[in-house]
mmCIF file of C-alpha atoms in Angstrom:
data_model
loop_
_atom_site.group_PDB
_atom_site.id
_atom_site.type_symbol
_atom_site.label_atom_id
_atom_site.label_comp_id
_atom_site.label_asym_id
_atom_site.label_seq_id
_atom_site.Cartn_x
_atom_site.Cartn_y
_atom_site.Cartn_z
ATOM 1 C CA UNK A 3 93.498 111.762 166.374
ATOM 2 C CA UNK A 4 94.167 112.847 162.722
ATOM 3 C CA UNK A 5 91.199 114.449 160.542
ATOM 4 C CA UNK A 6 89.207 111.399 158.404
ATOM 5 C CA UNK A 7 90.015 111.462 155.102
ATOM 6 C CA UNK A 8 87.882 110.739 152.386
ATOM 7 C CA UNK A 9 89.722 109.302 148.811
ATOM 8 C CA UNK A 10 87.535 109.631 145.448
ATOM 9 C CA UNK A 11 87.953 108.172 142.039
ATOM 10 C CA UNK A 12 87.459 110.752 139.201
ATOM 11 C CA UNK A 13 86.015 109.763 136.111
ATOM 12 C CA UNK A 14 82.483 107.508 136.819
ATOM 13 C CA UNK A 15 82.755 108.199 140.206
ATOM 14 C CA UNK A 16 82.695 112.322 140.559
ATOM 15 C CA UNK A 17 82.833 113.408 137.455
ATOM 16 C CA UNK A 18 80.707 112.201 134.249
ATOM 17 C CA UNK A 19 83.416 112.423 131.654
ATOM 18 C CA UNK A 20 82.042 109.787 129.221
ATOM 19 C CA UNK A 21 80.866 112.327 126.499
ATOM 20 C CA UNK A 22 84.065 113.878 126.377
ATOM 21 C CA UNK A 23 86.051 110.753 126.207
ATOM 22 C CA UNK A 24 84.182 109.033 123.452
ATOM 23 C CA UNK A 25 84.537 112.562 121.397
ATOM 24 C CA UNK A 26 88.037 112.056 121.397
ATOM 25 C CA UNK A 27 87.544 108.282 120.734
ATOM 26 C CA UNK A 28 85.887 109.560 117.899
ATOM 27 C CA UNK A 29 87.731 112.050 116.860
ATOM 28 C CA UNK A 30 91.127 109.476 116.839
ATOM 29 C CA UNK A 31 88.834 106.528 114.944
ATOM 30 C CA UNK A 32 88.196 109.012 112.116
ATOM 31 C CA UNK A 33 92.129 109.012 111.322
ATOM 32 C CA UNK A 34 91.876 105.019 110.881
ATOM 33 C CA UNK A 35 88.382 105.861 108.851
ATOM 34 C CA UNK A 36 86.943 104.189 111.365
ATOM 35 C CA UNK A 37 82.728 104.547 111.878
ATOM 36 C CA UNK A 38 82.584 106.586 115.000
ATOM 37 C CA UNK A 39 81.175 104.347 118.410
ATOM 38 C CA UNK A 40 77.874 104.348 120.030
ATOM 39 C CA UNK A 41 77.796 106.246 123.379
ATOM 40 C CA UNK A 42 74.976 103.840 124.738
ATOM 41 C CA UNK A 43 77.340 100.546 124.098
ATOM 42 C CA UNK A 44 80.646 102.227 124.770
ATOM 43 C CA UNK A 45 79.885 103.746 127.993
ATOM 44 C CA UNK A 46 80.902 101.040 129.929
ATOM 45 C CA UNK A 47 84.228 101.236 128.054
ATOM 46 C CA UNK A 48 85.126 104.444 128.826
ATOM 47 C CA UNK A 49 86.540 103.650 132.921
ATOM 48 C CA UNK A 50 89.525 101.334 130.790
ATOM 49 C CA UNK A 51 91.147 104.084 129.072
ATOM 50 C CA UNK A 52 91.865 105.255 125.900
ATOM 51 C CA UNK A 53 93.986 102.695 124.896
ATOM 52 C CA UNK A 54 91.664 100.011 125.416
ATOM 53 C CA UNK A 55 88.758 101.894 123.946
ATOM 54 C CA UNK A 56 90.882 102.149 120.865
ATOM 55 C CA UNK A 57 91.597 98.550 121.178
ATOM 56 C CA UNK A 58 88.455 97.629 121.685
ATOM 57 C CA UNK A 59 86.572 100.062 118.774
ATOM 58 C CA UNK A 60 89.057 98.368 116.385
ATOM 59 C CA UNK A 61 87.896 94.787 117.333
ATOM 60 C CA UNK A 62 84.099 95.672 116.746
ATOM 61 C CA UNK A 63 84.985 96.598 113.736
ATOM 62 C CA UNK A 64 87.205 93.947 112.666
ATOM 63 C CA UNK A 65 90.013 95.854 112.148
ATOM 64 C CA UNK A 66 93.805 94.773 112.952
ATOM 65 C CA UNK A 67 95.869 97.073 115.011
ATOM 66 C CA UNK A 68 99.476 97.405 115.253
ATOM 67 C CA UNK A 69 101.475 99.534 118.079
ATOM 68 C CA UNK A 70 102.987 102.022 116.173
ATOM 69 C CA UNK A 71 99.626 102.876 114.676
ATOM 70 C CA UNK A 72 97.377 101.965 118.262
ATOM 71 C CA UNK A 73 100.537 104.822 119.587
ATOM 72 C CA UNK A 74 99.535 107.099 116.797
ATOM 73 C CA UNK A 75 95.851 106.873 117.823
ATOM 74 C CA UNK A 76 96.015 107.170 121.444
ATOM 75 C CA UNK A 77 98.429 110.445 120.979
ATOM 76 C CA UNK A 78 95.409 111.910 119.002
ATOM 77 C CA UNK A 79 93.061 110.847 121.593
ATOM 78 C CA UNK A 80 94.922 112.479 124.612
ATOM 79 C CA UNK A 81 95.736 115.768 122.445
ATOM 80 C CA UNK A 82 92.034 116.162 121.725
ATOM 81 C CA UNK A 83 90.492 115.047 125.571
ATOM 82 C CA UNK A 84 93.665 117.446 126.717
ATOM 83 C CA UNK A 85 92.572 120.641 124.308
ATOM 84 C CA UNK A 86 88.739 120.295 124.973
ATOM 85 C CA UNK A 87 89.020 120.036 129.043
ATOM 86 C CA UNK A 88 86.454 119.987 130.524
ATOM 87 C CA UNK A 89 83.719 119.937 127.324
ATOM 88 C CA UNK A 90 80.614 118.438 128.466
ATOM 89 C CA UNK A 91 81.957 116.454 131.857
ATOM 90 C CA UNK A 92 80.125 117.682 134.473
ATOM 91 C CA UNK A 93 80.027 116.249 138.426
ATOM 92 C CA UNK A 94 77.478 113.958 139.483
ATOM 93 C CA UNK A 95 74.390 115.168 140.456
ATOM 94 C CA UNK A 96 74.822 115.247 144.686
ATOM 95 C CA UNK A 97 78.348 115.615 144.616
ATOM 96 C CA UNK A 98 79.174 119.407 145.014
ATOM 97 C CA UNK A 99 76.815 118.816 147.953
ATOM 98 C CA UNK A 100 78.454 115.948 149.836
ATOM 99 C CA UNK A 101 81.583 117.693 149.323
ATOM 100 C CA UNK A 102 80.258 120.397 151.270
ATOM 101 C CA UNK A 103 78.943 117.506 153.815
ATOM 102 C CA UNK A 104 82.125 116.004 154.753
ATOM 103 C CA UNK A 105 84.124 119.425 154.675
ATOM 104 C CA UNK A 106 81.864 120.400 157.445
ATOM 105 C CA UNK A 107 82.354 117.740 159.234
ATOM 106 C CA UNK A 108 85.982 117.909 159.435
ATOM 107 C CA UNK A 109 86.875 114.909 156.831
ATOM 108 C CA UNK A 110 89.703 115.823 154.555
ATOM 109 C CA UNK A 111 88.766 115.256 150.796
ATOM 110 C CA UNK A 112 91.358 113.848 147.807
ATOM 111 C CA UNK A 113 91.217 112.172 144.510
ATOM 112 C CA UNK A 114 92.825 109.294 143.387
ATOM 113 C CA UNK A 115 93.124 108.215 139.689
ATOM 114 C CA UNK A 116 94.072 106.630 136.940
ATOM 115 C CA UNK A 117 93.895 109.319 134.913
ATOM 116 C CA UNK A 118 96.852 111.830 134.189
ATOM 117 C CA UNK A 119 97.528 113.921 136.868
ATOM 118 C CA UNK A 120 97.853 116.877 134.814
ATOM 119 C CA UNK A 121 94.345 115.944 132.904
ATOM 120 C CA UNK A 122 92.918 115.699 136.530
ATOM 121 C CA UNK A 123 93.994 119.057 137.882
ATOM 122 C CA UNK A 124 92.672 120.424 134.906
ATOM 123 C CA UNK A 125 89.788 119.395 134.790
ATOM 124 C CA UNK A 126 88.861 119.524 138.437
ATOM 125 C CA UNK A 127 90.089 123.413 138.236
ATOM 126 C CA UNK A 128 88.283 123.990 135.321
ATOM 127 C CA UNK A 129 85.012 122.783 137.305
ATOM 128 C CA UNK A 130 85.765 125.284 140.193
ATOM 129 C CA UNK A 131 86.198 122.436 142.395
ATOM 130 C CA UNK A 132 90.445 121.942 143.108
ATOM 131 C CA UNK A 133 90.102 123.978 146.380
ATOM 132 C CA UNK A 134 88.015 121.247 148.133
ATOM 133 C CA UNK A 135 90.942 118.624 147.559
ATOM 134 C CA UNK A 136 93.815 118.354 149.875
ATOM 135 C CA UNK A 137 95.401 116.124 147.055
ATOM 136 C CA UNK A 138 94.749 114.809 143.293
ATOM 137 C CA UNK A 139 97.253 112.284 142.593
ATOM 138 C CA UNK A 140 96.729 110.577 138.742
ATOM 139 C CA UNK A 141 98.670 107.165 137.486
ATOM 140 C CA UNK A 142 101.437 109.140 136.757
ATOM 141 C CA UNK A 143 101.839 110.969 140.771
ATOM 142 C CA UNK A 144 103.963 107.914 141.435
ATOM 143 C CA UNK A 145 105.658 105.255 140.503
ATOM 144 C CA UNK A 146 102.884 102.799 140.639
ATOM 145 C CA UNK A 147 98.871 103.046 140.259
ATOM 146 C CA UNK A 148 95.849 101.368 140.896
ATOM 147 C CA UNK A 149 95.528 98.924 141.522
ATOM 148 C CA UNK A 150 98.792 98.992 143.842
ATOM 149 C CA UNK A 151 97.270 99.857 147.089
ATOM 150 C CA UNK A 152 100.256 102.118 147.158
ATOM 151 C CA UNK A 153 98.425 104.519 144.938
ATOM 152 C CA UNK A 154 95.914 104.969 147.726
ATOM 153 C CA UNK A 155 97.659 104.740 150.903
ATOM 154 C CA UNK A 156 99.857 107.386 149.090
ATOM 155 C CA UNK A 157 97.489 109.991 148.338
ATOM 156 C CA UNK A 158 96.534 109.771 151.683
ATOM 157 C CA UNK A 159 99.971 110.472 153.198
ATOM 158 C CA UNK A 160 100.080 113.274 150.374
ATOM 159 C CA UNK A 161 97.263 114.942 151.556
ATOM 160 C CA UNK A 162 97.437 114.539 155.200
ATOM 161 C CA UNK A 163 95.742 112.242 156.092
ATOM 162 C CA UNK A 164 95.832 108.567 157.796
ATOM 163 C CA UNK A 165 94.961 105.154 156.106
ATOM 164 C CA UNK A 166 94.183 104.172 159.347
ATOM 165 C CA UNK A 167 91.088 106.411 159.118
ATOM 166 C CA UNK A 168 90.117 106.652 155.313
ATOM 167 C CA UNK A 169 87.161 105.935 152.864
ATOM 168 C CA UNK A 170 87.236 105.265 149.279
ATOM 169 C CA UNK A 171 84.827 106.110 146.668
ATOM 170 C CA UNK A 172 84.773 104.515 143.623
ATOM 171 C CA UNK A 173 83.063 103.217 140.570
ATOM 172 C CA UNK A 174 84.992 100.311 139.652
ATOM 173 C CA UNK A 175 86.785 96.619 140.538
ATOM 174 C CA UNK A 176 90.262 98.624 140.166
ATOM 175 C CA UNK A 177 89.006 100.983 142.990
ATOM 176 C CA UNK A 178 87.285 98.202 144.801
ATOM 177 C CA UNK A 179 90.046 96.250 144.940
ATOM 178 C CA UNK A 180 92.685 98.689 145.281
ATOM 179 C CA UNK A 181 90.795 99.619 148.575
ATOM 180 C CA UNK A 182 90.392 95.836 149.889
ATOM 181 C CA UNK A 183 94.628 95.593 149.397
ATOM 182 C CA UNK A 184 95.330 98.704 151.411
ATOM 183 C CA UNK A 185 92.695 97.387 154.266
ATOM 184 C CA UNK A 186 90.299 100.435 153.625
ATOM 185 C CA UNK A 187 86.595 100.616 153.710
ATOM 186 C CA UNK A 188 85.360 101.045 149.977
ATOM 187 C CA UNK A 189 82.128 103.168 149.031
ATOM 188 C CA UNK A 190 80.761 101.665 145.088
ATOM 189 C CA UNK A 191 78.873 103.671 143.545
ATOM 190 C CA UNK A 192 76.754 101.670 140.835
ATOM 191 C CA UNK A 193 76.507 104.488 138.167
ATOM 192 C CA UNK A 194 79.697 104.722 136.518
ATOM 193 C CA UNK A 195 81.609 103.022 134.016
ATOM 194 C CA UNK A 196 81.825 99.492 134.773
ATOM 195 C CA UNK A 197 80.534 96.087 132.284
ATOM 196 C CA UNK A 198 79.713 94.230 135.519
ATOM 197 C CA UNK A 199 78.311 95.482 138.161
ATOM 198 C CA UNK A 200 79.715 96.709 141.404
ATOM 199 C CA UNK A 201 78.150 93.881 143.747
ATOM 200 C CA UNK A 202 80.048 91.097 141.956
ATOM 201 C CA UNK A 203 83.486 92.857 143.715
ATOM 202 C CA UNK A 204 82.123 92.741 147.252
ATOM 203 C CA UNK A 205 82.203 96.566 148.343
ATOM 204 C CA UNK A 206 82.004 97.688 151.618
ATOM 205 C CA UNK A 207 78.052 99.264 150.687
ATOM 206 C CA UNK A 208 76.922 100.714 147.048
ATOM 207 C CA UNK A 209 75.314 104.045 146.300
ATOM 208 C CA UNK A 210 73.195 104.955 143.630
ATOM 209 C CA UNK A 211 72.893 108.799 144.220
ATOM 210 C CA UNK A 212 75.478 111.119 146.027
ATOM 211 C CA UNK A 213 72.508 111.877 148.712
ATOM 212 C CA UNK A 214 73.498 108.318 150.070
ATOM 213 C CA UNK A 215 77.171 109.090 150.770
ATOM 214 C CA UNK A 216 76.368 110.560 154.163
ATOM 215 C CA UNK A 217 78.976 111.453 157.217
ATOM 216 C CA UNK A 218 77.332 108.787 159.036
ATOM 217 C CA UNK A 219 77.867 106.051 156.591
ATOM 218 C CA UNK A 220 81.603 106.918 156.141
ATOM 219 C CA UNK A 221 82.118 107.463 160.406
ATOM 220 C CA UNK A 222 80.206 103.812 160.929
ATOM 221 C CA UNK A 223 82.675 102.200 157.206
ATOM 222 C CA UNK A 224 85.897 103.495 159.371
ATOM 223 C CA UNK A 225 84.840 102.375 162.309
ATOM 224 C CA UNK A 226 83.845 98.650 161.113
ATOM 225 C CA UNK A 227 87.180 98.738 159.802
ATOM 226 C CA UNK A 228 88.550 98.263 163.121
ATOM 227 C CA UNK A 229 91.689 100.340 162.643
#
């Protein structure tokens, strides 16, 4: 039987990158003289994208938005996040410990996100952490993305592993759902950056600390799954 495989989301989920990403939210809203955003109420915002925190900073301030300049904004967002990598993000407290968990016993580890793939590698890298993943596949790895079950199910084949004996960990009702399409048990955690929370999507279970996400949980998620 192959090795279980465990799939992760990256921003909200592993990694806390919300300071970083609202700096460069800033940083592009000061070229439309825009008043810079409040961490506490954008937090939530943060899991969309930059495009959609743009789009969204520009509504709360009443101010119109046309593509050429939204395109303008988002390039200054993405040069900034790229340049600073990885700033203040910093994993979740528990998670360079369950990595170690589920390496020991025998579970294969990868990451699968919405986020660049080149952004990813860098900043997982840059965090001393790339050697525990057997694959880090972003929305640009393949021709589709979350949440296109494909994304998944992909990353999976990618990094050895079998869909028929996966996990997913993520933050969000992309991830949650994403999972539910490609018939795989899905892990929420209820700490990252979401504006509802995880229960309305119907996870498999919901952690609120890392400590939770034990090998026993994920062998018993698989399992249910009746694969």
């Amino acid at each position: 039987m192959s090795r279980p495989i465990i799939v992760f989301d990256l921003d909200g989920t592993l990694i806390d990158t919300a300071p970083d990403l609202l700096d460069s939210l800033n940083h592009s809203l000061a070229a439309s003289e825009l008043t810079a955003v409040d961490e506490a109420g954008f937090r939530r915002f943060v899991g969309h994208g930059g495009r959609v925190m743009i789009e969204r900073a520009h509504a709360a301030q009443q101010r119109s938005l046309d593509v050429a300049e939204h395109d303008r904004l988002l390039k200054l967002f993405l040069d900034h996040y790229t340049d600073n990598i990885p700033g203040k993000s910093r994993p979740y407290p528990g998670v360079v410990e369950a990595i170690a968990r589920f390496e020991k016993a025998g579970y294969l580890l990868a990451i699968c996100t919405n986020k660049y793939e080149a952004n990813s590698l860098a900043l997982i890298e840059a965090l001393g952490l790339a050697r525990h993943f057997a694959a880090i596949a972003g929305q640009d790895t393949f021709a589709f993305r979350k949440p296109d079950p494909r994304h998944l199910t992909e990353t999976i084949r990618l990094a050895g592993g079998d869909p028929h004996h996966a996990l997913m960990v993520g933050d969000s009702q992309t991830d949650i759902d994403t999972a539910k399409a490609a018939g795989i048990p899905v892990v929420a955690v209820d700490f990252g950056y979401t504006d509802r929370h995880v229960r309305e999507f119907e996870p498999s279970a919901i952690i609120s600390h890392f400590d939770a996400l034990t090998v026993d949980l994920a062998d018993r998620l698989i399992r249910a799954a009746g694969h």
